[in-house]
CSV table of C-alpha atoms and ligand atoms in Angstrom, one decimal:
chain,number,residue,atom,x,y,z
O,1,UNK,CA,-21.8,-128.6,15.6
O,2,UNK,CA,-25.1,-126.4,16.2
O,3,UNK,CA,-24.3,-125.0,19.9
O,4,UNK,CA,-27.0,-122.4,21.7
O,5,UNK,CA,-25.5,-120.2,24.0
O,6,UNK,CA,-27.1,-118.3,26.7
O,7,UNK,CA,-25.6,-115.8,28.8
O,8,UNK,CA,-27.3,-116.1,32.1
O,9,UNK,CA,-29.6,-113.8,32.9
O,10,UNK,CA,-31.1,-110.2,31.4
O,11,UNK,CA,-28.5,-107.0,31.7
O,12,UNK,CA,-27.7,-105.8,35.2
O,13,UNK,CA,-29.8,-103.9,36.7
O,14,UNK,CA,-33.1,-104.8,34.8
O,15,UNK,CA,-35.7,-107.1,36.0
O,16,UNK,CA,-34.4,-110.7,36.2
O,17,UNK,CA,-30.9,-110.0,36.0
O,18,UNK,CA,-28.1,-112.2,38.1
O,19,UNK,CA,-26.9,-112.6,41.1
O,20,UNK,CA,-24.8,-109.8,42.7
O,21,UNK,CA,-21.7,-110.3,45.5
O,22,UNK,CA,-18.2,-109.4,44.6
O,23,UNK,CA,-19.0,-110.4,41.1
O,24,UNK,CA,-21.9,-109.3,39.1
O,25,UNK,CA,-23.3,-112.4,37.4
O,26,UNK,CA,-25.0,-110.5,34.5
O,27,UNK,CA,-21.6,-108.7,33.1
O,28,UNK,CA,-19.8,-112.0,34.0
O,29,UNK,CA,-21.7,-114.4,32.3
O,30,UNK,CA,-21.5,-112.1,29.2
O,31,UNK,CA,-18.0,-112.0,29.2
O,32,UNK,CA,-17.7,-115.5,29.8
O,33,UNK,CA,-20.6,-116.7,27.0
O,34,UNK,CA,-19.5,-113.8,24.4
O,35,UNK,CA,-15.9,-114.9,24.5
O,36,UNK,CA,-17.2,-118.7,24.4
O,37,UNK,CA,-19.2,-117.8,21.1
O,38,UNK,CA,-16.3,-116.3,19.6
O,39,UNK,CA,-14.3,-119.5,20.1
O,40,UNK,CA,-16.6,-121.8,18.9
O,41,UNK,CA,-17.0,-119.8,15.6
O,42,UNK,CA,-13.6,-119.4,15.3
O,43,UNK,CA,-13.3,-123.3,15.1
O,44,UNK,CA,-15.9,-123.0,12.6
O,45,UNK,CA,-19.3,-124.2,14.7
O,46,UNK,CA,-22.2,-122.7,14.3
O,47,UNK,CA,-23.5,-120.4,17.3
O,48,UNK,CA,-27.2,-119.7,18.4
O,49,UNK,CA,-26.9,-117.2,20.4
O,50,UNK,CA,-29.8,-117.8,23.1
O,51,UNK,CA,-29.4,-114.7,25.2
O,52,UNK,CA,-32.5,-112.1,26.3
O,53,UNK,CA,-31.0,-109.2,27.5
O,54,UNK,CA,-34.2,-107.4,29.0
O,55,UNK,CA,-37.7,-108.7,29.6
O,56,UNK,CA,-40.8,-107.4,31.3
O,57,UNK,CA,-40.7,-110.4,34.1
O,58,UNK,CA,-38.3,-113.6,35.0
O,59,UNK,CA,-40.7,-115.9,33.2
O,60,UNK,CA,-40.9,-113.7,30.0
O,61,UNK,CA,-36.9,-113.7,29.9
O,62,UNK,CA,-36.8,-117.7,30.9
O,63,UNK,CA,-39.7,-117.7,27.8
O,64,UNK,CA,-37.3,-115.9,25.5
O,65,UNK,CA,-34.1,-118.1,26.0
O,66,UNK,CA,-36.3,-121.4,25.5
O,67,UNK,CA,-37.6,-120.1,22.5
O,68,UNK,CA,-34.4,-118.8,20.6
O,69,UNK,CA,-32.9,-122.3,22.0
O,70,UNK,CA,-35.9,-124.6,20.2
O,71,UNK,CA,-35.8,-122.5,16.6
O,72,UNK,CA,-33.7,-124.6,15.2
O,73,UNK,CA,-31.9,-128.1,16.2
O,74,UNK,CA,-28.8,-127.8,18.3
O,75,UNK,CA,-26.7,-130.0,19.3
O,76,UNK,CA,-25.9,-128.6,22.3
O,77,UNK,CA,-27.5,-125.6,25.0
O,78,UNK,CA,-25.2,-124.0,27.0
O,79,UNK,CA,-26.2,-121.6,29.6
O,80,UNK,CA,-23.5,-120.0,31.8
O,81,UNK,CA,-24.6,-118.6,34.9
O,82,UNK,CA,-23.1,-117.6,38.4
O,83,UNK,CA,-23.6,-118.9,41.6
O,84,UNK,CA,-24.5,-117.2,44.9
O,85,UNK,CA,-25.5,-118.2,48.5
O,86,UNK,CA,-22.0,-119.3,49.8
O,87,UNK,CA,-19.8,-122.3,48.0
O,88,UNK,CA,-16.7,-123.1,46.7
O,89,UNK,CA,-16.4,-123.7,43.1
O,90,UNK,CA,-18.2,-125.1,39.4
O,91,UNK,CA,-21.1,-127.1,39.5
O,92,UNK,CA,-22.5,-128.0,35.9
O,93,UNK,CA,-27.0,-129.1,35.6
O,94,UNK,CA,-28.4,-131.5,33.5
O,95,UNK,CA,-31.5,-133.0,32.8
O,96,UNK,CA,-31.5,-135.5,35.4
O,97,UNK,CA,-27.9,-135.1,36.5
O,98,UNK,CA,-27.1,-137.3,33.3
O,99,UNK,CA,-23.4,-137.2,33.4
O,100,UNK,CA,-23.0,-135.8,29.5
O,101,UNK,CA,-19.5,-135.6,28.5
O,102,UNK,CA,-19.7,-132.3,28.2
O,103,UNK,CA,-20.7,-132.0,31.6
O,104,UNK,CA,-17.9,-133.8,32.9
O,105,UNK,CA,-15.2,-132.6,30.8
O,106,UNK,CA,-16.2,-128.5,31.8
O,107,UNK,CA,-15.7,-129.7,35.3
O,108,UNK,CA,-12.3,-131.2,34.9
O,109,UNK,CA,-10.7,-127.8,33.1
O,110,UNK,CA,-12.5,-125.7,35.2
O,111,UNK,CA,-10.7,-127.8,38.1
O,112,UNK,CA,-7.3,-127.3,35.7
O,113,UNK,CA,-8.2,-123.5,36.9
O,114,UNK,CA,-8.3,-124.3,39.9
O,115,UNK,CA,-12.2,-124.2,40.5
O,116,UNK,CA,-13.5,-126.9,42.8
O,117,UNK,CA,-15.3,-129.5,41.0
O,118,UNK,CA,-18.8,-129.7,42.5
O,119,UNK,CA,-20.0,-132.0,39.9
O,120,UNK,CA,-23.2,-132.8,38.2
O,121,UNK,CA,-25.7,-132.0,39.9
O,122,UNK,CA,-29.8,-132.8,38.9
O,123,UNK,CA,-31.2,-129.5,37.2
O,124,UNK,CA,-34.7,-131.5,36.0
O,125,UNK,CA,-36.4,-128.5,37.9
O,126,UNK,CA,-34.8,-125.3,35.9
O,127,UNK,CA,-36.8,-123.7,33.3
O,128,UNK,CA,-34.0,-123.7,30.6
O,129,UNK,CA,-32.9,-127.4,31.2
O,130,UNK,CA,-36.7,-128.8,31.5
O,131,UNK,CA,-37.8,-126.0,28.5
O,132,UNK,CA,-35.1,-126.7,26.0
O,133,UNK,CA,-35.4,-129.7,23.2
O,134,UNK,CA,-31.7,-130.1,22.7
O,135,UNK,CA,-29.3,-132.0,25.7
O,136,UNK,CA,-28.9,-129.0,27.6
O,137,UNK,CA,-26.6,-127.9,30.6
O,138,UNK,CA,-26.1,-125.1,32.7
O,139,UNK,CA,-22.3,-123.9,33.7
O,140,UNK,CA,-22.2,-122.5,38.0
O,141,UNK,CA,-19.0,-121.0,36.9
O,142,UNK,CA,-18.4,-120.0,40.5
O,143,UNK,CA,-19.6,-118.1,43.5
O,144,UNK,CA,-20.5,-114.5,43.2
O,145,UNK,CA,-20.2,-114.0,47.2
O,146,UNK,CA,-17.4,-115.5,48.0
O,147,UNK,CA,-14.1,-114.4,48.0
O,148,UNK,CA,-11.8,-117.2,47.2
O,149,UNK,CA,-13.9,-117.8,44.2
O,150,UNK,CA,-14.5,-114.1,43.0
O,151,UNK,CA,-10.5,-114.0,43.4
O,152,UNK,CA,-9.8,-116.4,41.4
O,153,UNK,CA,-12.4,-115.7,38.7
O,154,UNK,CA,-10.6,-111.7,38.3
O,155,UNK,CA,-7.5,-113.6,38.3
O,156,UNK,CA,-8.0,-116.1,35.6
O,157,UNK,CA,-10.1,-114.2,33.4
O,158,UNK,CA,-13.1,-114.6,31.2
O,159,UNK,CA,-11.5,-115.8,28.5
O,160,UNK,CA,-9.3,-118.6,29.7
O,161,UNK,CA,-12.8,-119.9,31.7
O,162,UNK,CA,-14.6,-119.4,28.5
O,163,UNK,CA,-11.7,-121.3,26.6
O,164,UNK,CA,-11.9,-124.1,29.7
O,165,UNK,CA,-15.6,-124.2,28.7
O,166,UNK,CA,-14.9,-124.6,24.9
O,167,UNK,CA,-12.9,-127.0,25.5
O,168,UNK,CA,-15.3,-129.0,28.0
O,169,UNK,CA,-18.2,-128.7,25.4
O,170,UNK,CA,-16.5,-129.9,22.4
O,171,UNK,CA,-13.4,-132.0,23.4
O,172,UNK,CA,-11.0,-130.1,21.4
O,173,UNK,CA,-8.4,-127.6,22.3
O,174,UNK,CA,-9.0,-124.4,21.9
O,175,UNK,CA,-7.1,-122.7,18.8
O,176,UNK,CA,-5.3,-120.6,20.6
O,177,UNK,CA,-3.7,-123.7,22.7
O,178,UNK,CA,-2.5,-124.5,19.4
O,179,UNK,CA,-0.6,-124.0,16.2
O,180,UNK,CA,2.2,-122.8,17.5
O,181,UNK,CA,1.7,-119.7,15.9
O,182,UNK,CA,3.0,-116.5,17.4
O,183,UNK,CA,0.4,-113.0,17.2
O,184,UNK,CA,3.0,-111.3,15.3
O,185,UNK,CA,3.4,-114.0,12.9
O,186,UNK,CA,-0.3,-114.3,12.0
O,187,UNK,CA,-0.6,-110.6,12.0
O,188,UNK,CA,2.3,-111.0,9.0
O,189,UNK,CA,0.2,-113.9,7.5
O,190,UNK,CA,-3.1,-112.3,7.4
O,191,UNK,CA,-1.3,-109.0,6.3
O,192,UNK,CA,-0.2,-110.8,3.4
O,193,UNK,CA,-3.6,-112.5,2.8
O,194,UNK,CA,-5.5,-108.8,2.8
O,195,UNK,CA,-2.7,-107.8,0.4
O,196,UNK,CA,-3.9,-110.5,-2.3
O,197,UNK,CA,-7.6,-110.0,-1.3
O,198,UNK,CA,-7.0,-106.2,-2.3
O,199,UNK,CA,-4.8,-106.2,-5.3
O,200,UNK,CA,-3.7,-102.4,-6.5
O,201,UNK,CA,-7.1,-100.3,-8.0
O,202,UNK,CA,-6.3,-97.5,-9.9
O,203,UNK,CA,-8.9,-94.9,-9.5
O,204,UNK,CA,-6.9,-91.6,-11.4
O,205,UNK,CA,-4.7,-91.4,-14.3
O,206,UNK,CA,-1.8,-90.0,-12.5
O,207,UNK,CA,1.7,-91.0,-11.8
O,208,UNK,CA,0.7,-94.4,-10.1
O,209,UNK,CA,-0.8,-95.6,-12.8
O,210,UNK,CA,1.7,-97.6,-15.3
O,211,UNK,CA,2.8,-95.1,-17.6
O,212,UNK,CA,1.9,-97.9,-20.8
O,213,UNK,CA,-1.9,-97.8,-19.9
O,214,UNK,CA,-2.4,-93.8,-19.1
O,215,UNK,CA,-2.8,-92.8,-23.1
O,216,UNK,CA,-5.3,-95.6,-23.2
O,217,UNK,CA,-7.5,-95.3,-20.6
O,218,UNK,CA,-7.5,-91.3,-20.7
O,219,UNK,CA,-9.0,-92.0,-24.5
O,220,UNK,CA,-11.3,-94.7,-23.1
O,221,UNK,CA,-12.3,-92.0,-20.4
O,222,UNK,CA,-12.7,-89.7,-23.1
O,223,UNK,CA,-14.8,-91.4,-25.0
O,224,UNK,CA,-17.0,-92.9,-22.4
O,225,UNK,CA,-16.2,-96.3,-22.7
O,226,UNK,CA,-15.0,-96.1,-18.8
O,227,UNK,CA,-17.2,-94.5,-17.0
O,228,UNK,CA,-15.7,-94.9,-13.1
O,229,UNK,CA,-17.6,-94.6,-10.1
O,230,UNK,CA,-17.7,-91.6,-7.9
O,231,UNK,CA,-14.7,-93.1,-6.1
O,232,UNK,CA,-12.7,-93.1,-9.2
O,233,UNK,CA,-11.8,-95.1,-12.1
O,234,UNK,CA,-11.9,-98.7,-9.7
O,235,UNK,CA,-9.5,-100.2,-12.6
O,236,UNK,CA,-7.8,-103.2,-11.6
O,237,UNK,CA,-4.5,-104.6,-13.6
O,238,UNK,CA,-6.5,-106.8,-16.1
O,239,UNK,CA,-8.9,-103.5,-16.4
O,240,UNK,CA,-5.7,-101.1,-17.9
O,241,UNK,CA,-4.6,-104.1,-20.1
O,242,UNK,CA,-8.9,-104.1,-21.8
O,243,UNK,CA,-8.3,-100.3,-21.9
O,244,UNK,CA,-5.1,-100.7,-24.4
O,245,UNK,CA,-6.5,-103.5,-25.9
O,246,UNK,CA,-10.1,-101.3,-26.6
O,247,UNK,CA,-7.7,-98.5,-27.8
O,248,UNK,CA,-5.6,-100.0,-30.4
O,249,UNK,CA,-8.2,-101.8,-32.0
O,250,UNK,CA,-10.1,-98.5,-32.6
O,251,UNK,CA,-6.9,-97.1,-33.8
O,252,UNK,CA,-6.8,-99.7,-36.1
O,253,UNK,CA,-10.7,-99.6,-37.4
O,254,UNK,CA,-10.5,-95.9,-37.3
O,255,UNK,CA,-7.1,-96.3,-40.0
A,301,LIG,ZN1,-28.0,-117.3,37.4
């Protein structure tokens, strides 16, 4: 899937950045969106991401989103904001309060969390939902200003809400839900993966170089044949062997 992601608003601090209470919805919905992005290309979607981190007025940054959403055609927009004004919970807009899937599905594992489920609500009248071609919705993760909620957010984390969203969005479980696989066992498997990326280069004729290749490619050194780079010699096991096989065969012409 093609997914565009926006995180909320522009930077705190700047013009048209979030809401601010107990939570600052700007850092938040980065947290949130970033860690979201990172899931979804980890499970191998593709990721537009649709965020404008400074702009000159609301409408210019509203502009910018739109436009980074409708370069291409996704299959999804996602924009994760905060709330603010006093409430309890997630509420999720759509065009038209259309109950996507999606929709629906954020709001149940954001209420796994623990997050009240507000619903969806009608968000034909917000600039991204109304601006953007692609079925579009907008994440209330939960109130800024209210404690309960602000609680909770610090509590759970950014990553297990964006993981609740990931899993809302695309109906799969997120890969780390999964697998069965402990950190320390796919540290050991992608350790040994790197090792057979990387085989051994040898760069210097010295004693780490097998002892039946060092005449050989000294004389192919020698006489130019191997010219290295200015990190060394970059010779790779099947390299040594076409040095040996270079040097007997002009020990043999040269007889
Ligand atoms: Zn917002």
């Amino acid at each position: 899937m093609i997914i565009g992601v926006n995180c909320g608003h522009t930077v705190s601090g700047t013009i048209g950045s979030g809401a601010v209470g107990i939570l600052n919805e700007s850092d938040e919905t980065r947290r949130v969106g970033y860690a979201l992005m990172k899931l979804l290309r980890e499970a191998g979607d593709t990721v537009i991401d649709c965020t404008n981190d400074r702009a000159e007025s609301v409408t210019e940054n509203l502009r910018k989103i739109c436009s980074m959403a409708n370069a291409r055609k996704l299959d999804l927009f996602v924009s994760i904001h905060l709330n603010s004004g006093g409430g309890k919970g997630c509420e999720v807009f759509t065009y038209d309060g259309r109950k996507l899937p999606q929709a629906e599905r954020t709001l149940e594992e954001m209420a796994k969390l623990g997050f009240v489920n507000r619903g969806v609500k009608d968000g034909s009248n917000l600039y991204v939902i109304r601006h953007t071609d692609a079925p579009a919705m907008l994440v209330e993760v939960c109130f800024v200003d209210t404690p309960s909620d602000a609680a909770l957010y610090n509590e759970t984390g950014a990553e297990k809400i964006a993981e609740a969203i990931f899993e809302g969005i695309t109906g799969r479980a997120a890969a780390a839900n999964e697998g069965g696989m402990t950190m320390e066992q796919y540290r050991e498997l992608d350790d040994r993966l790197k090792k057979l990326e990387n085989p051994m280069i040898y760069n210097y004729i010295d004693s780490n170089m097998p002892e039946w290749a060092r005449e050989a490619v000294q004389w192919c050194v020698d006489s130019g044949i191997v010219q290295g780079t200015g990190d060394g010699l970059g010779l790779d096991y099947d390299k040594l062997w076409t040095c040996v096989v270079i040097y007997r065969l002009a020990k043999k012409l040269n007889k």
